[in-house]
mmCIF file of C-alpha atoms in Angstrom:
data_model
loop_
_atom_site.group_PDB
_atom_site.id
_atom_site.type_symbol
_atom_site.label_atom_id
_atom_site.label_comp_id
_atom_site.label_asym_id
_atom_site.label_seq_id
_atom_site.Cartn_x
_atom_site.Cartn_y
_atom_site.Cartn_z
ATOM 1 C CA MET T 1 10.511 -45.143 13.333
ATOM 2 C CA LYS T 2 10.429 -44.257 17.031
ATOM 3 C CA ILE T 3 9.129 -40.780 17.593
ATOM 4 C CA SER T 4 8.415 -38.734 20.709
ATOM 5 C CA VAL T 5 6.079 -35.698 20.877
ATOM 6 C CA VAL T 6 6.564 -33.456 23.839
ATOM 7 C CA GLY T 7 3.341 -31.667 24.611
ATOM 8 C CA SER T 8 -0.085 -33.359 24.332
ATOM 9 C CA GLY T 9 -2.188 -30.332 23.521
ATOM 10 C CA TYR T 10 -4.072 -29.755 20.282
ATOM 11 C CA VAL T 11 -1.077 -29.899 17.950
ATOM 12 C CA GLY T 12 0.907 -32.507 19.863
ATOM 13 C CA LEU T 13 -1.972 -34.949 20.285
ATOM 14 C CA ALA T 14 -3.047 -34.653 16.585
ATOM 15 C CA THR T 15 0.508 -35.021 15.442
ATOM 16 C CA GLY T 16 1.205 -38.033 17.638
ATOM 17 C CA ALA T 17 -2.053 -39.860 16.676
ATOM 18 C CA CYS T 18 -1.596 -39.277 12.930
ATOM 19 C CA LEU T 19 2.080 -40.334 12.969
ATOM 20 C CA ALA T 20 1.181 -43.518 14.880
ATOM 21 C CA ASP T 21 -1.614 -44.329 12.444
ATOM 22 C CA VAL T 22 0.872 -44.674 9.544
ATOM 23 C CA GLY T 23 3.044 -47.062 11.424
ATOM 24 C CA HIS T 24 5.432 -45.062 13.525
ATOM 25 C CA ILE T 25 5.872 -45.861 17.183
ATOM 26 C CA VAL T 26 4.962 -42.688 18.952
ATOM 27 C CA THR T 27 5.269 -41.624 22.619
ATOM 28 C CA CYS T 28 3.401 -38.520 23.605
ATOM 29 C CA VAL T 29 4.895 -36.819 26.624
ATOM 30 C CA ASP T 30 3.302 -34.244 28.974
ATOM 31 C CA ASN T 31 4.122 -33.007 32.418
ATOM 32 C CA ASN T 32 0.391 -32.870 33.280
ATOM 33 C CA LYS T 33 -0.180 -36.246 34.882
ATOM 34 C CA ASP T 34 -3.985 -35.784 34.973
ATOM 35 C CA LYS T 35 -3.968 -35.264 31.225
ATOM 36 C CA ILE T 36 -1.769 -38.335 30.608
ATOM 37 C CA ASP T 37 -4.034 -40.453 32.909
ATOM 38 C CA MET T 38 -7.035 -39.190 30.959
ATOM 39 C CA LEU T 39 -5.425 -40.152 27.628
ATOM 40 C CA ASN T 40 -4.455 -43.569 28.944
ATOM 41 C CA ARG T 41 -8.184 -44.168 29.877
ATOM 42 C CA GLY T 42 -9.154 -43.213 26.305
ATOM 43 C CA GLU T 43 -10.629 -39.842 27.205
ATOM 44 C CA MET T 44 -9.670 -36.787 25.185
ATOM 45 C CA PRO T 45 -8.692 -33.451 26.722
ATOM 46 C CA ILE T 46 -9.861 -31.692 23.503
ATOM 47 C CA PHE T 47 -12.547 -32.340 20.912
ATOM 48 C CA GLU T 48 -11.511 -33.004 17.320
ATOM 49 C CA LYS T 49 -13.677 -35.131 15.052
ATOM 50 C CA GLY T 50 -12.291 -38.667 14.783
ATOM 51 C CA LEU T 51 -9.469 -38.046 17.272
ATOM 52 C CA LYS T 52 -10.743 -40.316 20.046
ATOM 53 C CA GLU T 53 -11.176 -43.280 17.699
ATOM 54 C CA LEU T 54 -7.798 -42.681 16.163
ATOM 55 C CA VAL T 55 -6.047 -42.547 19.558
ATOM 56 C CA ILE T 56 -7.841 -45.634 20.874
ATOM 57 C CA ASN T 57 -7.119 -47.711 17.800
ATOM 58 C CA ASN T 58 -3.427 -46.879 17.835
ATOM 59 C CA VAL T 59 -3.074 -47.435 21.547
ATOM 60 C CA GLU T 60 -4.635 -50.846 21.172
ATOM 61 C CA ASP T 61 -2.257 -51.658 18.360
ATOM 62 C CA ASP T 62 0.782 -50.677 20.521
ATOM 63 C CA ARG T 63 1.850 -47.809 18.259
ATOM 64 C CA LEU T 64 0.824 -44.861 20.545
ATOM 65 C CA PHE T 65 1.811 -44.363 24.149
ATOM 66 C CA PHE T 66 1.311 -41.622 26.714
ATOM 67 C CA THR T 67 3.709 -40.873 29.549
ATOM 68 C CA THR T 68 5.146 -38.176 31.830
ATOM 69 C CA ASP T 69 8.658 -39.753 31.612
ATOM 70 C CA ILE T 70 10.604 -37.361 29.432
ATOM 71 C CA LYS T 71 13.863 -39.249 30.126
ATOM 72 C CA LYS T 72 12.568 -42.519 28.552
ATOM 73 C CA ALA T 73 10.906 -40.690 25.808
ATOM 74 C CA THR T 74 13.995 -38.875 24.826
ATOM 75 C CA GLU T 75 16.289 -41.938 25.127
ATOM 76 C CA ASN T 76 14.056 -44.157 22.921
ATOM 77 C CA ALA T 77 13.262 -41.769 20.120
ATOM 78 C CA GLN T 78 15.100 -40.972 16.913
ATOM 79 C CA VAL T 79 13.006 -37.868 16.263
ATOM 80 C CA ILE T 80 11.614 -35.618 19.003
ATOM 81 C CA PHE T 81 8.881 -33.154 18.307
ATOM 82 C CA ILE T 82 8.540 -30.080 20.580
ATOM 83 C CA ALA T 83 4.828 -29.162 20.570
ATOM 84 C CA VAL T 84 4.397 -27.215 23.788
ATOM 85 C CA GLY T 85 2.626 -23.953 24.203
ATOM 86 C CA THR T 86 4.132 -20.560 23.411
ATOM 87 C CA PRO T 87 1.771 -18.170 25.195
ATOM 88 C CA PRO T 88 2.216 -14.384 24.747
ATOM 89 C CA ASP T 89 4.460 -12.647 27.236
ATOM 90 C CA GLU T 90 3.572 -9.333 28.921
ATOM 91 C CA ASP T 91 4.964 -7.405 25.996
ATOM 92 C CA GLY T 92 3.134 -9.565 23.464
ATOM 93 C CA SER T 93 6.186 -11.590 22.416
ATOM 94 C CA ALA T 94 6.074 -15.387 22.408
ATOM 95 C CA ASP T 95 7.104 -16.939 25.734
ATOM 96 C CA LEU T 96 9.645 -19.617 24.921
ATOM 97 C CA GLN T 97 10.240 -20.891 28.416
ATOM 98 C CA TYR T 98 8.425 -24.169 27.789
ATOM 99 C CA VAL T 99 10.179 -24.763 24.530
ATOM 100 C CA LEU T 100 13.587 -24.109 25.984
ATOM 101 C CA ALA T 101 12.749 -26.246 29.089
ATOM 102 C CA VAL T 102 12.096 -29.179 26.795
ATOM 103 C CA ALA T 103 15.315 -28.473 24.996
ATOM 104 C CA LYS T 104 17.119 -28.648 28.263
ATOM 105 C CA ASP T 105 15.564 -31.928 29.108
ATOM 106 C CA ILE T 106 16.503 -33.362 25.732
ATOM 107 C CA GLY T 107 20.121 -32.308 26.291
ATOM 108 C CA THR T 108 19.995 -33.811 29.735
ATOM 109 C CA TYR T 109 18.785 -37.254 28.606
ATOM 110 C CA MET T 110 20.122 -37.515 25.016
ATOM 111 C CA ASN T 111 22.033 -40.758 24.443
ATOM 112 C CA ASP T 112 22.531 -40.767 20.727
ATOM 113 C CA TYR T 113 21.950 -38.807 17.529
ATOM 114 C CA LYS T 114 18.491 -37.063 17.623
ATOM 115 C CA VAL T 115 16.501 -34.844 15.358
ATOM 116 C CA VAL T 116 14.842 -32.222 17.470
ATOM 117 C CA VAL T 117 11.794 -30.741 15.687
ATOM 118 C CA ASP T 118 10.248 -27.325 16.549
ATOM 119 C CA LYS T 119 6.539 -28.011 15.915
ATOM 120 C CA SER T 120 5.356 -25.160 18.147
ATOM 121 C CA THR T 121 4.710 -21.787 16.569
ATOM 122 C CA VAL T 122 7.817 -19.947 17.477
ATOM 123 C CA PRO T 123 9.609 -16.677 16.406
ATOM 124 C CA VAL T 124 12.345 -16.693 13.794
ATOM 125 C CA GLY T 125 15.590 -17.688 15.451
ATOM 126 C CA THR T 126 14.092 -20.083 18.021
ATOM 127 C CA ALA T 127 15.867 -23.112 16.452
ATOM 128 C CA ASP T 128 19.159 -21.371 17.259
ATOM 129 C CA LEU T 129 18.134 -20.953 20.914
ATOM 130 C CA VAL T 130 17.040 -24.579 21.071
ATOM 131 C CA GLU T 131 20.394 -25.689 19.581
ATOM 132 C CA SER T 132 22.464 -23.527 21.937
ATOM 133 C CA THR T 133 20.416 -24.804 24.944
ATOM 134 C CA ILE T 134 20.924 -28.457 24.054
ATOM 135 C CA SER T 135 24.713 -27.813 23.300
ATOM 136 C CA LYS T 136 25.174 -26.129 26.630
ATOM 137 C CA VAL T 137 23.653 -28.990 28.566
ATOM 138 C CA LEU T 138 25.741 -31.549 26.563
ATOM 139 C CA LYS T 139 28.880 -29.573 27.328
ATOM 140 C CA GLU T 140 28.052 -29.577 30.985
ATOM 141 C CA ARG T 141 27.522 -33.332 30.833
ATOM 142 C CA GLN T 142 30.801 -33.651 28.866
ATOM 143 C CA ALA T 143 28.842 -35.630 26.332
ATOM 144 C CA ASP T 144 29.579 -35.515 22.600
ATOM 145 C CA TYR T 145 26.354 -36.547 20.947
ATOM 146 C CA GLU T 146 25.341 -35.188 17.578
ATOM 147 C CA PHE T 147 21.966 -33.765 16.886
ATOM 148 C CA ASP T 148 20.063 -31.545 14.429
ATOM 149 C CA VAL T 149 17.340 -29.007 15.136
ATOM 150 C CA VAL T 150 14.584 -28.787 12.510
ATOM 151 C CA SER T 151 11.702 -26.433 12.012
ATOM 152 C CA ASN T 152 8.400 -28.081 10.963
ATOM 153 C CA PRO T 153 5.508 -25.644 11.347
ATOM 154 C CA GLU T 154 1.969 -26.955 11.481
ATOM 155 C CA PHE T 155 -0.911 -25.749 9.366
ATOM 156 C CA LEU T 156 -3.821 -27.460 11.153
ATOM 157 C CA LYS T 157 -7.375 -25.995 11.240
ATOM 158 C CA GLU T 158 -9.657 -26.780 14.185
ATOM 159 C CA GLY T 159 -12.372 -29.214 13.173
ATOM 160 C CA VAL T 160 -10.397 -30.681 10.312
ATOM 161 C CA ALA T 161 -6.987 -31.120 11.937
ATOM 162 C CA LEU T 162 -6.688 -34.836 11.215
ATOM 163 C CA ALA T 163 -7.641 -34.438 7.560
ATOM 164 C CA ASP T 164 -5.135 -31.540 7.228
ATOM 165 C CA PHE T 165 -2.364 -33.715 8.759
ATOM 166 C CA MET T 166 -3.247 -36.899 6.800
ATOM 167 C CA LYS T 167 -3.686 -35.107 3.469
ATOM 168 C CA PRO T 168 -1.418 -32.023 3.709
ATOM 169 C CA ASP T 169 -1.300 -29.495 0.852
ATOM 170 C CA ARG T 170 2.351 -28.947 1.930
ATOM 171 C CA VAL T 171 4.826 -30.100 4.523
ATOM 172 C CA VAL T 172 7.339 -27.407 5.275
ATOM 173 C CA ILE T 173 10.649 -28.599 6.775
ATOM 174 C CA GLY T 174 13.518 -26.282 7.659
ATOM 175 C CA ALA T 175 16.652 -28.381 7.948
ATOM 176 C CA GLU T 176 20.398 -27.974 7.243
ATOM 177 C CA SER T 177 21.882 -31.424 7.273
ATOM 178 C CA ASP T 178 21.206 -34.212 4.782
ATOM 179 C CA ARG T 179 20.884 -36.622 7.585
ATOM 180 C CA ALA T 180 18.063 -34.633 9.162
ATOM 181 C CA LYS T 181 16.359 -34.255 5.792
ATOM 182 C CA LYS T 182 16.431 -37.978 5.209
ATOM 183 C CA LEU T 183 14.892 -38.806 8.570
ATOM 184 C CA MET T 184 12.167 -36.058 8.224
ATOM 185 C CA HIS T 185 11.326 -37.319 4.774
ATOM 186 C CA GLU T 186 10.892 -40.827 6.247
ATOM 187 C CA VAL T 187 8.643 -39.350 8.952
ATOM 188 C CA TYR T 188 6.254 -37.889 6.379
ATOM 189 C CA SER T 189 6.643 -40.178 3.398
ATOM 190 C CA ALA T 190 3.370 -42.000 4.107
ATOM 191 C CA PHE T 191 1.444 -38.785 3.871
ATOM 192 C CA THR T 192 2.956 -37.684 0.631
ATOM 193 C CA PHE T 193 3.617 -40.896 -1.332
ATOM 194 C CA GLN T 194 1.170 -40.017 -4.143
ATOM 195 C CA HIS T 195 2.408 -36.474 -4.459
ATOM 196 C CA ASP T 196 5.599 -35.435 -2.647
ATOM 197 C CA ARG T 197 4.398 -32.223 -1.001
ATOM 198 C CA ILE T 198 7.491 -31.991 1.281
ATOM 199 C CA ILE T 199 9.161 -28.562 0.847
ATOM 200 C CA PHE T 200 12.686 -28.317 2.240
ATOM 201 C CA MET T 201 14.130 -24.902 3.016
ATOM 202 C CA GLY T 202 16.420 -23.176 5.560
ATOM 203 C CA ILE T 203 15.424 -23.270 9.168
ATOM 204 C CA ARG T 204 14.732 -19.585 9.536
ATOM 205 C CA SER T 205 12.746 -19.612 6.293
ATOM 206 C CA ALA T 206 10.492 -22.367 7.711
ATOM 207 C CA GLU T 207 10.014 -20.420 10.937
ATOM 208 C CA MET T 208 9.050 -17.281 8.941
ATOM 209 C CA THR T 209 6.712 -19.361 6.703
ATOM 210 C CA LYS T 210 4.509 -20.110 9.669
ATOM 211 C CA TYR T 211 4.039 -16.439 10.625
ATOM 212 C CA ALA T 212 3.538 -15.503 6.966
ATOM 213 C CA ALA T 213 0.821 -18.209 6.664
ATOM 214 C CA ASN T 214 -0.905 -16.997 9.887
ATOM 215 C CA ALA T 215 -0.809 -13.432 8.638
ATOM 216 C CA ARG T 216 -2.354 -14.543 5.338
ATOM 217 C CA SER T 217 -5.115 -16.485 7.101
ATOM 218 C CA SER T 218 -5.885 -13.466 9.294
ATOM 219 C CA TRP T 219 -5.926 -11.177 6.307
ATOM 220 C CA GLU T 220 -8.380 -13.495 4.486
ATOM 221 C CA VAL T 221 -10.676 -13.627 7.482
ATOM 222 C CA ALA T 222 -10.500 -9.788 7.716
ATOM 223 C CA ASN T 223 -11.238 -9.483 4.012
ATOM 224 C CA CYS T 224 -14.055 -12.037 4.316
ATOM 225 C CA SER T 225 -15.515 -10.023 7.274
ATOM 226 C CA THR T 226 -15.304 -6.742 5.494
ATOM 227 C CA VAL T 227 -17.053 -8.040 2.335
ATOM 228 C CA GLY T 228 -19.687 -9.671 4.494
ATOM 229 C CA LEU T 229 -20.386 -6.373 6.300
ATOM 230 C CA ILE T 230 -20.718 -4.585 2.928
ATOM 231 C CA ILE T 231 -23.167 -7.303 1.763
ATOM 232 C CA ASN T 232 -25.182 -6.877 4.881
ATOM 233 C CA SER T 233 -25.169 -3.062 4.762
ATOM 234 C CA LEU T 234 -26.451 -3.171 1.155
ATOM 235 C CA SER T 235 -29.127 -5.776 2.112
ATOM 236 C CA ILE T 236 -27.773 -8.183 -0.451
ATOM 237 C CA ASN T 237 -28.500 -11.831 -0.050
ATOM 238 C CA PRO T 238 -25.143 -13.471 -0.892
ATOM 239 C CA THR T 239 -26.633 -16.098 -3.220
ATOM 240 C CA PHE T 240 -24.378 -14.780 -5.998
ATOM 241 C CA THR T 241 -21.292 -16.159 -4.304
ATOM 242 C CA PRO T 242 -20.923 -19.495 -6.169
ATOM 243 C CA ALA T 243 -19.571 -17.418 -8.921
ATOM 244 C CA ILE T 244 -16.610 -16.275 -6.828
ATOM 245 C CA GLY T 245 -16.233 -19.145 -4.336
ATOM 246 C CA PRO T 246 -17.955 -20.709 -1.279
ATOM 247 C CA TRP T 247 -19.096 -18.383 1.449
ATOM 248 C CA ASN T 248 -20.620 -20.920 3.839
ATOM 249 C CA GLY T 249 -20.637 -19.698 7.383
ATOM 250 C CA ILE T 250 -20.176 -15.994 6.795
ATOM 251 C CA SER T 251 -23.700 -15.061 7.931
ATOM 252 C CA GLU T 252 -23.301 -17.133 11.080
ATOM 253 C CA MET T 253 -19.907 -15.494 11.764
ATOM 254 C CA LEU T 254 -21.328 -12.010 11.323
ATOM 255 C CA ASN T 255 -24.394 -12.665 13.458
ATOM 256 C CA ALA T 256 -22.558 -14.385 16.259
ATOM 257 C CA ALA T 257 -21.386 -11.204 18.002
ATOM 258 C CA GLU T 258 -22.517 -10.770 21.611
ATOM 259 C CA ALA T 259 -22.225 -6.974 21.630
ATOM 260 C CA PRO T 260 -23.668 -4.434 19.290
ATOM 261 C CA ILE T 261 -21.861 -4.108 15.939
ATOM 262 C CA ILE T 262 -22.787 -1.340 13.572
ATOM 263 C CA PRO T 263 -21.577 -1.970 10.014
ATOM 264 C CA ASN T 264 -21.302 0.652 7.326
ATOM 265 C CA ILE T 265 -20.567 0.707 3.667
ATOM 266 C CA SER T 266 -16.736 0.926 4.094
ATOM 267 C CA GLY T 267 -16.638 -2.326 6.073
ATOM 268 C CA GLU T 268 -15.961 -0.640 9.409
ATOM 269 C CA PHE T 269 -17.850 -1.340 12.543
ATOM 270 C CA SER T 270 -18.152 0.071 15.994
ATOM 271 C CA LEU T 271 -18.100 -1.838 19.333
ATOM 272 C CA SER T 272 -20.221 -0.336 22.066
ATOM 273 C CA TYR T 273 -18.524 -1.439 25.279
ATOM 274 C CA GLU T 274 -14.802 -1.808 26.154
ATOM 275 C CA SER T 275 -15.707 -4.527 28.612
ATOM 276 C CA THR T 276 -17.097 -6.715 25.849
ATOM 277 C CA VAL T 277 -14.393 -6.092 23.284
ATOM 278 C CA THR T 278 -12.691 -9.423 23.791
ATOM 279 C CA THR T 279 -15.808 -11.579 23.999
ATOM 280 C CA THR T 280 -17.355 -9.689 21.028
ATOM 281 C CA CYS T 281 -14.419 -10.381 18.821
ATOM 282 C CA THR T 282 -13.911 -13.862 20.028
ATOM 283 C CA SER T 283 -17.543 -14.711 19.185
ATOM 284 C CA PHE T 284 -17.345 -12.652 16.053
ATOM 285 C CA LEU T 285 -14.852 -15.185 14.780
ATOM 286 C CA LYS T 286 -16.322 -18.223 16.493
ATOM 287 C CA PRO T 287 -15.977 -21.271 14.245
ATOM 288 C CA SER T 288 -19.272 -22.346 12.772
ATOM 289 C CA GLY T 289 -18.075 -25.788 11.751
ATOM 290 C CA LYS T 290 -18.318 -24.713 8.176
ATOM 291 C CA ARG T 291 -15.833 -23.435 5.628
ATOM 292 C CA GLY T 292 -15.461 -19.780 4.814
ATOM 293 C CA LEU T 293 -14.004 -17.953 1.793
ATOM 294 C CA ARG T 294 -12.162 -20.394 -0.453
ATOM 295 C CA GLY T 295 -12.676 -23.198 2.014
ATOM 296 C CA LEU T 296 -11.033 -21.243 4.798
ATOM 297 C CA SER T 297 -11.833 -22.389 8.300
ATOM 298 C CA ILE T 298 -11.958 -19.582 10.830
ATOM 299 C CA ASN T 299 -8.994 -20.852 12.702
ATOM 300 C CA ARG T 300 -7.384 -20.156 16.042
ATOM 301 C CA ALA T 301 -4.693 -17.945 14.579
ATOM 302 C CA ALA T 302 -7.312 -15.406 13.463
ATOM 303 C CA ARG T 303 -9.114 -15.415 16.806
ATOM 304 C CA VAL T 304 -5.836 -14.965 18.656
ATOM 305 C CA ALA T 305 -4.915 -12.126 16.378
ATOM 306 C CA VAL T 306 -8.170 -10.333 17.182
ATOM 307 C CA VAL T 307 -8.170 -10.897 20.913
ATOM 308 C CA GLU T 308 -4.501 -10.181 21.443
ATOM 309 C CA GLY T 309 -4.558 -7.165 19.090
ATOM 310 C CA LEU T 310 -7.528 -5.554 20.856
ATOM 311 C CA ALA T 311 -6.422 -6.445 24.304
ATOM 312 C CA SER T 312 -2.959 -4.894 23.830
ATOM 313 C CA ARG T 313 -3.878 -1.810 21.799
ATOM 314 C CA LEU T 314 -7.333 -0.584 22.866
ATOM 315 C CA LYS T 315 -7.087 1.442 26.030
ATOM 316 C CA LYS T 316 -10.575 2.947 25.804
ATOM 317 C CA PRO T 317 -13.895 2.077 24.196
ATOM 318 C CA PRO T 318 -13.221 2.214 20.375
ATOM 319 C CA GLY T 319 -15.161 4.355 17.988
ATOM 320 C CA ILE T 320 -15.284 3.247 14.438
ATOM 321 C CA LEU T 321 -12.554 0.727 13.850
ATOM 322 C CA PRO T 322 -11.513 -0.586 10.412
ATOM 323 C CA ALA T 323 -11.982 -4.367 10.254
ATOM 324 C CA ALA T 324 -8.518 -4.837 8.800
ATOM 325 C CA TYR T 325 -6.904 -2.991 11.693
ATOM 326 C CA ILE T 326 -7.815 -5.520 14.403
ATOM 327 C CA PHE T 327 -6.058 -8.234 12.422
ATOM 328 C CA SER T 328 -2.795 -6.253 12.537
ATOM 329 C CA THR T 329 -0.849 -7.395 15.524
ATOM 330 C CA LYS T 330 2.723 -8.082 16.447
ATOM 331 C CA SER T 331 4.082 -11.497 15.844
ATOM 332 C CA THR T 332 1.892 -13.156 18.486
ATOM 333 C CA MET T 333 -0.472 -15.032 16.176
ATOM 334 C CA ARG T 334 -0.403 -18.735 16.871
ATOM 335 C CA GLY T 335 -2.017 -21.731 15.142
ATOM 336 C CA LYS T 336 -1.990 -24.133 18.083
#
């Protein structure tokens, strides 16, 4: 199948490389010419274990291509993934301008039936906006092409993104038409042939699933942090943890802070300087390359939740702040 992935960042590049590796013909598109030139030279703009080799192998086998030509990528693809950034706006909401700009381009260059897939982490209802944007452009063109918009959230963890994609525990697809469902099943069939882990649901349900999963990950990290603080405050060496699950990396996570953290028995801590709040919490959740509670990697969604939550809510140096509180933000957590 011919597939285009618009956006060659962390999610887009991993998605494109993995889809190409199972036989699809994939074109990765980005408006950053320097990034595309870098990828065509076999250089990676991000680090992910095994990604460079995967990209180079599939480029050499003529299954993976990189371009800035959105027109050609749209015309040649049956399925188009939107994997561009959705940075937080000034009010903390997701900025959808890049997603909608891609939707406009797709409407401009569409020449046949397409399945348009929201892969970016987007608020509930974004698929409706993408659909209306494409429909508006088609109407202006006086073109009558059919298309479906699908939600397919990603659940990739930094450091193990390729393994997560190649051996998913679930593939969530929000689609309405049988035609779109059939094509999406074909896209992912190679990853789930031993156990069909594709879960079809409504489009809005799929969009909500991503935020619910991010919230759960953040809660688990917060819970892990709190228990780790209690262990430290009681001077307990967590060697008992095999009885309840792996805790690899917790000590590194707790000791990585760059500003003073004062734990107490309730799992709260105090941060000494407002100017170091962001760097403290970023490093507090810095990935150690190991797995945390129940195999959880400390992923980007959790770090974003901390940084954005503190940056938007703390107006003065905090006193004692419950660990769970800083993981409670508006819907701005992203896993890209």
